[in-house]
Short mmCIF file of C-alpha atoms (C1' of nucleotides) in Angstrom, two decimals:
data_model
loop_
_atom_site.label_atom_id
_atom_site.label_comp_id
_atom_site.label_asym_id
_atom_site.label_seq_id
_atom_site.Cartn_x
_atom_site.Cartn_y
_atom_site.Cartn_z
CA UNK A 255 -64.55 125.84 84.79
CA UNK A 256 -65.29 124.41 81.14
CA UNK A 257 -68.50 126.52 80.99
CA UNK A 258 -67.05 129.13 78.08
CA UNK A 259 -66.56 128.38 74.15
CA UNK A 260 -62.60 127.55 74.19
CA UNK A 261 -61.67 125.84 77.54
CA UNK A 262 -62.58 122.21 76.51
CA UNK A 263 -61.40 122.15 72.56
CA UNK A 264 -57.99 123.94 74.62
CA UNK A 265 -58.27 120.83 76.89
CA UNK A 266 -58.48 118.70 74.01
CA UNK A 267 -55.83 119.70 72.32
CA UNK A 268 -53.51 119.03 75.87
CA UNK A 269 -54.60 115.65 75.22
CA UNK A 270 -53.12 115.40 71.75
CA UNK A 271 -50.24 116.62 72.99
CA UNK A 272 -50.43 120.06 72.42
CA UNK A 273 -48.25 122.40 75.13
CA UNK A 274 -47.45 125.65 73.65
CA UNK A 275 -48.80 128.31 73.65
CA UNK A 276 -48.41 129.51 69.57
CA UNK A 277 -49.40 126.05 69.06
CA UNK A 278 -52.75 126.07 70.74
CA UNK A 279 -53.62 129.84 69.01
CA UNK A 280 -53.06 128.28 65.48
CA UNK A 281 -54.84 124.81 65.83
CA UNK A 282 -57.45 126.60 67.21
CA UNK A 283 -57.85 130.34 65.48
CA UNK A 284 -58.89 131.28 69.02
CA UNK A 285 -57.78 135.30 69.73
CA UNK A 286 -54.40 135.16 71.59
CA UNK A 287 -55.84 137.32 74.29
CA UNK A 288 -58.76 135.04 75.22
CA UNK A 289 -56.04 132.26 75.28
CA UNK A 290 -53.96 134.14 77.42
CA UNK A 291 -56.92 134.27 80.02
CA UNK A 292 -57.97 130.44 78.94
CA UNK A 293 -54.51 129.00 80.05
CA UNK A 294 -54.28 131.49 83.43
CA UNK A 295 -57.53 130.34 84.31
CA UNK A 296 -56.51 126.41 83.52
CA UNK A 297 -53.79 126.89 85.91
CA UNK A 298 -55.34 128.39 88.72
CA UNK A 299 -57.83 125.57 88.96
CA UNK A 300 -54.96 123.39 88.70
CA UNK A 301 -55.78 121.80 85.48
CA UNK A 302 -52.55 122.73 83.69
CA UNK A 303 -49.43 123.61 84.84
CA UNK A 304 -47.03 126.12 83.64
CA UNK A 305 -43.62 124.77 83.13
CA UNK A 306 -40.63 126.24 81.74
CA UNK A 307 -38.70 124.82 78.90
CA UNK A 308 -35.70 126.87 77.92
CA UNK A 309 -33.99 129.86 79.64
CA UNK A 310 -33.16 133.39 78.15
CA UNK A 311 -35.87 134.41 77.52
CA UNK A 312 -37.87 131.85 79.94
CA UNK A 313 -40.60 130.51 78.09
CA UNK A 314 -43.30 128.28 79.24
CA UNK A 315 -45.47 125.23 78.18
CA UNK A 316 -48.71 124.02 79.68
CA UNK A 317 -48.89 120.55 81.10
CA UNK A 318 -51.79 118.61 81.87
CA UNK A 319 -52.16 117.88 86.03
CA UNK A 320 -53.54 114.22 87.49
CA UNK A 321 -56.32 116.39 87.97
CA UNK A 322 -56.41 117.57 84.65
CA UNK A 323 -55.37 114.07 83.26
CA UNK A 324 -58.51 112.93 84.79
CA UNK A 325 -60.58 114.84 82.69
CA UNK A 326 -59.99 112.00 79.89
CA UNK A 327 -63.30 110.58 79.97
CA UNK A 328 -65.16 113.87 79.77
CA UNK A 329 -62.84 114.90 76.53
CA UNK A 330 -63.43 111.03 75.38
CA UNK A 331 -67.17 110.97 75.73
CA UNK A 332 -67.54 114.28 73.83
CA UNK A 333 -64.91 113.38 71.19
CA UNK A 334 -66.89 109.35 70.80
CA UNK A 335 -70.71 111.70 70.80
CA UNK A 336 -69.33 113.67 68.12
CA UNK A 337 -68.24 110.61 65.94
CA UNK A 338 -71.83 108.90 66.36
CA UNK A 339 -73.74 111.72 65.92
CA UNK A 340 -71.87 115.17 64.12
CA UNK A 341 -69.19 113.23 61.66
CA UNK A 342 -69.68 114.31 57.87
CA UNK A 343 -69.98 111.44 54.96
CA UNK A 344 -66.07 111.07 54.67
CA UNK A 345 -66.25 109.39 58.36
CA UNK A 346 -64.55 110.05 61.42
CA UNK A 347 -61.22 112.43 61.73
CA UNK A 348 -59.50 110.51 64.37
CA UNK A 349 -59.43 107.21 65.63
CA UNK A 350 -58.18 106.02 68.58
CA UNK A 351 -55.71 102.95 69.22
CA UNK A 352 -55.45 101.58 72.89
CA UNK A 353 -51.77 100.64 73.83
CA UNK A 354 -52.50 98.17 75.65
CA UNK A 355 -54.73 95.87 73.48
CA UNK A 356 -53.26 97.12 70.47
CA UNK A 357 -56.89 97.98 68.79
CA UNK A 358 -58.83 100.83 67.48
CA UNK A 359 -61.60 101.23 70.05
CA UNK A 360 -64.54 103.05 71.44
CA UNK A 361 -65.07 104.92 74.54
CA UNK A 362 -67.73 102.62 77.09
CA UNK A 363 -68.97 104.12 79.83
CA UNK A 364 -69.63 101.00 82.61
CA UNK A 365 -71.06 100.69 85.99
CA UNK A 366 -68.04 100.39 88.90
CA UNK A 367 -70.00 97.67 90.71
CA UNK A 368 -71.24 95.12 87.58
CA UNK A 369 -69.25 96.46 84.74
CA UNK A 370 -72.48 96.77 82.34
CA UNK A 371 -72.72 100.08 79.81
CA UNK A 372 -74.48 103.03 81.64
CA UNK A 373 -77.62 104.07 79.95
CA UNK A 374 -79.44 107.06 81.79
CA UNK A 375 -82.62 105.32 82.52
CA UNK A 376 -81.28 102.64 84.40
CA UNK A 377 -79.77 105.35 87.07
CA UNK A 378 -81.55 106.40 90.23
CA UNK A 379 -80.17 109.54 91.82
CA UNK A 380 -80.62 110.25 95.08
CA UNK A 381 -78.93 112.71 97.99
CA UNK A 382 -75.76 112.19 98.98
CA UNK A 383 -74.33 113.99 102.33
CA UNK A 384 -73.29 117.32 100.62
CA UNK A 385 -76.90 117.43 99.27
CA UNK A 386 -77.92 121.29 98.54
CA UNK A 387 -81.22 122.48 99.30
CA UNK A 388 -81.61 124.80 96.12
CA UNK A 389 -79.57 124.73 92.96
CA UNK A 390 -79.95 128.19 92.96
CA UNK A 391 -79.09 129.18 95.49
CA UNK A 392 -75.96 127.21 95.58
CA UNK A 393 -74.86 128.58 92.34
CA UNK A 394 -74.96 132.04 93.42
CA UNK A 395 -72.83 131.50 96.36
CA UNK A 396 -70.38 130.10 94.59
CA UNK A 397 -70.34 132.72 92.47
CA UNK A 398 -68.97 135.40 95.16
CA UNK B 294 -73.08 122.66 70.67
CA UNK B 295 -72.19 122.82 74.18
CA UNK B 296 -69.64 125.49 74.66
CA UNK B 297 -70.95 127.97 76.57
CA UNK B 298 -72.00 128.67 80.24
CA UNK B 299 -75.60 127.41 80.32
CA UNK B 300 -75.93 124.03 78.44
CA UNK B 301 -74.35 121.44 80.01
CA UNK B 302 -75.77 122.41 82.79
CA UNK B 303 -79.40 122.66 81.23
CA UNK B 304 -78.10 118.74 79.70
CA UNK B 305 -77.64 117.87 83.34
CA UNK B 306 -81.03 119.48 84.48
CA UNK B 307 -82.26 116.83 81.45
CA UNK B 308 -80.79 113.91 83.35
CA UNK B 309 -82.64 115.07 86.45
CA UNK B 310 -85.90 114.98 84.57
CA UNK B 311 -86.35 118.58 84.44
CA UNK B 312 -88.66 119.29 81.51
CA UNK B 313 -90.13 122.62 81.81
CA UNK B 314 -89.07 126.28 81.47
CA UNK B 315 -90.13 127.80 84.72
CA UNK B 316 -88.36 124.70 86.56
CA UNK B 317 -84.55 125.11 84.34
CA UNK B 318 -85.32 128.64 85.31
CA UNK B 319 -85.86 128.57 88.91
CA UNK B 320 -82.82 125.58 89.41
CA UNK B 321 -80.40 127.45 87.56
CA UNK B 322 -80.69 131.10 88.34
CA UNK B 323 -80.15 131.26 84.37
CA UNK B 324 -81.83 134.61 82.41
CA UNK B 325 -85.21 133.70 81.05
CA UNK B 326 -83.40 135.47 77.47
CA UNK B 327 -80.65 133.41 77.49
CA UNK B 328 -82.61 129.95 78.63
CA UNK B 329 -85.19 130.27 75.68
CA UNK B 330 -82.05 130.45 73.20
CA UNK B 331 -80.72 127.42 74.54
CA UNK B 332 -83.32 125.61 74.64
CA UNK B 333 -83.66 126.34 71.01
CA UNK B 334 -80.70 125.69 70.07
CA UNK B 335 -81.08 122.33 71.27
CA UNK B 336 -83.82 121.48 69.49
CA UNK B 337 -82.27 122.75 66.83
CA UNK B 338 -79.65 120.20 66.92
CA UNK B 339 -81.83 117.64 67.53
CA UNK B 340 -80.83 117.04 71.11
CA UNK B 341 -84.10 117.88 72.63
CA UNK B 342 -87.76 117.89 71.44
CA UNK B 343 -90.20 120.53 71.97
CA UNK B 344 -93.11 118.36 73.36
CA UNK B 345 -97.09 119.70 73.96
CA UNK B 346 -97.89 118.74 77.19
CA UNK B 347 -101.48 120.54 77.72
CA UNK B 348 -103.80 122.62 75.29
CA UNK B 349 -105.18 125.89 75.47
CA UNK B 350 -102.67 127.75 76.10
CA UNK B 351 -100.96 125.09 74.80
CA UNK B 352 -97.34 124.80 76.55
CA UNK B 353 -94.29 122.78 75.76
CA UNK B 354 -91.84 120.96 77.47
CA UNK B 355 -88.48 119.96 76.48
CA UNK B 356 -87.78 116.22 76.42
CA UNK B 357 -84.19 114.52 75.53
CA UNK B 358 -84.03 112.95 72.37
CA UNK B 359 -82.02 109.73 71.39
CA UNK B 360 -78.89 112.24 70.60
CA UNK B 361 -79.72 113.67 73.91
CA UNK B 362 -79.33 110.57 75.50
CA UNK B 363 -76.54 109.34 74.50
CA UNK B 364 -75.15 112.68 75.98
CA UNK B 365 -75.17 111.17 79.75
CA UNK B 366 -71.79 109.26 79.04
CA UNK B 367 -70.53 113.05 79.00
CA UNK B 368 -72.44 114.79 81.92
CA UNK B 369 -71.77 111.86 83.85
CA UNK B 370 -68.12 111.99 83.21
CA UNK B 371 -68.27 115.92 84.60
CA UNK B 372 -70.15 114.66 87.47
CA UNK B 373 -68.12 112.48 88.55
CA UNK B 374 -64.88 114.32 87.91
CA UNK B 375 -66.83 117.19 90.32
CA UNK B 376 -66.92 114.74 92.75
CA UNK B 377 -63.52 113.64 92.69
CA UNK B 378 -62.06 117.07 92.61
CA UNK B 379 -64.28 119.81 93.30
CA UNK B 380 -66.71 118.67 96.45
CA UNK B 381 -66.14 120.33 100.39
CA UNK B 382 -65.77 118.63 103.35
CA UNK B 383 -69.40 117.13 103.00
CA UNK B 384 -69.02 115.09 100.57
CA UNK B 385 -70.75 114.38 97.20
CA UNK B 386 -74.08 116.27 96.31
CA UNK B 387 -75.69 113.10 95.07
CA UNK B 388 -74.78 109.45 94.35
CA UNK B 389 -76.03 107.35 91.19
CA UNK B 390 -77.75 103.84 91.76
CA UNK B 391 -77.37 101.68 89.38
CA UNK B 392 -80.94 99.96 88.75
CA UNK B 393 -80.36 96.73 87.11
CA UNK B 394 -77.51 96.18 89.78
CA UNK B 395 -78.93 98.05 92.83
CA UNK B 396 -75.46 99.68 93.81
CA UNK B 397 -74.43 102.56 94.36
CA UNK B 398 -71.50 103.36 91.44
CA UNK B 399 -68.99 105.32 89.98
CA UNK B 400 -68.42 105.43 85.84
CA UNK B 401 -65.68 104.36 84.40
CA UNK B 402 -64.87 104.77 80.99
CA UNK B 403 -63.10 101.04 79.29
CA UNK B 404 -61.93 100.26 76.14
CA UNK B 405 -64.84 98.52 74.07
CA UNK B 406 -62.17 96.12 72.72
CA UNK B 407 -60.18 94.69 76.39
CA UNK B 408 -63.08 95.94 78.60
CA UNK B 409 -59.90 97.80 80.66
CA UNK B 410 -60.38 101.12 81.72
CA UNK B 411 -58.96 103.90 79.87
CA UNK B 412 -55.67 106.73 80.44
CA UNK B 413 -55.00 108.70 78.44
CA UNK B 414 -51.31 107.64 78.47
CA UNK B 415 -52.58 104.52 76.93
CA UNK B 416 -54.14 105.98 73.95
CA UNK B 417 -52.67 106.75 70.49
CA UNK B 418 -54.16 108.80 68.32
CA UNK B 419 -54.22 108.10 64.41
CA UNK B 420 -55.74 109.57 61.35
CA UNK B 421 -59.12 108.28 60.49
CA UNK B 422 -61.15 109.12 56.98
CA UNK B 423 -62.76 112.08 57.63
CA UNK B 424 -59.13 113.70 58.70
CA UNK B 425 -59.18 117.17 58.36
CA UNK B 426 -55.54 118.84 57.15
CA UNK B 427 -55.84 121.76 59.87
CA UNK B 428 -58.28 122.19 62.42
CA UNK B 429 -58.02 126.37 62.36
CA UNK B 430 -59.25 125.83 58.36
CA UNK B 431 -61.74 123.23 59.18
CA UNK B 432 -63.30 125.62 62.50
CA UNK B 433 -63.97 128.85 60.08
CA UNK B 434 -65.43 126.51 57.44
CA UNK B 435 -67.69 125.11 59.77
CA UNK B 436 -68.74 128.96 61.66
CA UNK B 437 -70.22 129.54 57.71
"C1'" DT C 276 -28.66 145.20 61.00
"C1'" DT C 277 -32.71 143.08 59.93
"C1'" DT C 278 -35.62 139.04 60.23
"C1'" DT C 279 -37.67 135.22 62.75
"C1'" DA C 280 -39.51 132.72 66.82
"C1'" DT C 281 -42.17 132.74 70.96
"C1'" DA C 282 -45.30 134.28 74.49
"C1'" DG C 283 -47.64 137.29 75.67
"C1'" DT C 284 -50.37 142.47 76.30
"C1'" DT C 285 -53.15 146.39 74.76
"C1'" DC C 286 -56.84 148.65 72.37
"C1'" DC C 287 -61.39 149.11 70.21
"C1'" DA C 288 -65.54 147.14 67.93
"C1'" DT C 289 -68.85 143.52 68.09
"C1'" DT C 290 -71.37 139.95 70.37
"C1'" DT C 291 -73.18 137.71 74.34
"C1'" DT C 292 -75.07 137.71 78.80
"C1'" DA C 293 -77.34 139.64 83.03
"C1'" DG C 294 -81.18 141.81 85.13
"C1'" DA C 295 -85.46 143.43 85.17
"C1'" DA C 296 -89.85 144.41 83.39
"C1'" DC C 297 -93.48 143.24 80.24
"C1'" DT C 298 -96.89 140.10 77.20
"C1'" DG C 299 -100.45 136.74 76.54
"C1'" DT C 300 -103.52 132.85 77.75
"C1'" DA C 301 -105.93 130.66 81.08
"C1'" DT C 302 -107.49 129.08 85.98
"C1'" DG C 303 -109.21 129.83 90.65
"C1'" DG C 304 -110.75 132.76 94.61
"C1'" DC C 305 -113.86 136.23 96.20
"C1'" DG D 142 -116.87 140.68 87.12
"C1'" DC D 143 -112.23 141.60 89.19
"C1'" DC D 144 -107.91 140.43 90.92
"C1'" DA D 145 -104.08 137.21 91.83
"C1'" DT D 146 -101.49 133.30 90.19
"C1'" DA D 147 -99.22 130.04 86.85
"C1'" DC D 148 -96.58 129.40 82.83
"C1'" DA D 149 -93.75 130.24 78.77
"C1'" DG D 150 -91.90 133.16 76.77
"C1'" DT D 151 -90.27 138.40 74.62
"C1'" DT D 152 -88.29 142.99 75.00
"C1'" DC D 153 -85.21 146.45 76.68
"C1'" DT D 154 -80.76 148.41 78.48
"C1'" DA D 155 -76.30 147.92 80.86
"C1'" DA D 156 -72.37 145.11 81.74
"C1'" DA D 157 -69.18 141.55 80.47
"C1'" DA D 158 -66.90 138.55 77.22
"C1'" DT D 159 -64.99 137.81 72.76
"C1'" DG D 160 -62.94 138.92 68.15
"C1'" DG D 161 -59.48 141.17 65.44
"C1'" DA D 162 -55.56 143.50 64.85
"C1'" DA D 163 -51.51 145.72 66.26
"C1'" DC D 164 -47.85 146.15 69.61
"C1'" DT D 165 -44.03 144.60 73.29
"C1'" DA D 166 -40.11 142.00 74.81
"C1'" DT D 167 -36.07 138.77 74.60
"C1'" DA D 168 -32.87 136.44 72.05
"C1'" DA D 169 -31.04 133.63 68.22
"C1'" DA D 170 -30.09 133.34 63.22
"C1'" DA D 171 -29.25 135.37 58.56
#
DNA sequence: TTTTATAGTTCCATTTTAGAACTGTATGGC
DNA sequence: GCCATACAGTTCTAAAATGGAACTATAAAA
């Protein structure tokens, strides 16, 4: 679903507010048709929804879902990578301010059960019950 | 770095301790053309290394970095939003134990500030130092 | 009457990806 | 010695996706 070169910096921008469509082709510089196709594809997977905001002619904005409202962390995690590891010399281009304590903060990704920062080699994965026998093979099926 | 179809997913082969071409291969179903461009473009960006693992021939593997690493508070965001919205009726593929806690958990992202966790409703975004005036401008300077 | 705003669609050239076969080094079986 | 297998790629052509630019449609504003 976020697999191609536009869907996620499109996502992105949802989160900063952006809902139209002009306003995504211009931040962005990506080709209106590929857009188009983008914010379809958004919608069928029920990321976005297409709402109308004036009548005659009808014209639509795009509005994040819950289920697209829960892709937060994934946007946040690239967005707090990208400030650690890609910013330039003149620093990072956005910071971010939580509401509800008031201060400029970083993303931390915890543990559910004891709260403590996630780092990958202190996670076992194992099966759960909709375990597939072959990656493979389960990625070609869903392809169909 | 990570917008197109094949390397998040080869990130979250990574995670799974894949190291080797024939076994990214096999898992994903992805062209042998396409994987050996990926991989290089990761090393390339310093995400993986391109490791010696026996001589004559000598072959490589592909190992995550320190920037690779700190790439799992972004698959594991996907991950988990795939198994919040996108698994059947059998559940989640896998579940993550949490070693140093021995549970079974879920991520959550939380402010580094409160410790709370994190909507995007409760964010505000501000100008930081490296601010760019328009992001169209600043994506064609960087394609250079 | 012409221009502007907005949200698209259409067309063609270029780039990327898929699919399959091929290359090169070495090991193990017979 | 000869053939099959393992592994990590490279090469080739066809199909699909993307880029770039122009065009469509509705209505308000100048």
């Amino acid at each position: 679903m976020i697999g191609d070169r536009w869907s996620l910096l499109i996502l992105r921008d949802c989160f900063l507010r952006v809902r139209r469509f002009e306003e995504f082709q211009s931040r962005l510089g990506v080709t209106r048709h590929v857009l188009a196709d983008r914010l379809k594809k958004l919608v069928r997977f029920g990321v976005l929804r297409r709402s109308p905001y004036q009548e005659s002619p009808t014209r639509y904005e795009y509005i994040l879902t819950q289920k697209g409202l829960d892709l937060y962390p994934v946007v946040m995690a690239i967005v707090h990578w990208g400030d650690t590891h890609m910013v330039d010399e003149r620093g990072r281009p956005m910071l971010h301010e939580h509401k509800s304590c008031g201060k400029v903060f970083d993303p931390v990704l915890v543990c559910s059960e004891c709260g403590e920062p996630i780092v990958a080699k202190e996670v076992h994965v194992h099966a759960g019950p909709g375990a597939a026998e072959g990656m493979a093979k389960e990625l070609a099926a869903r392809a169909k």
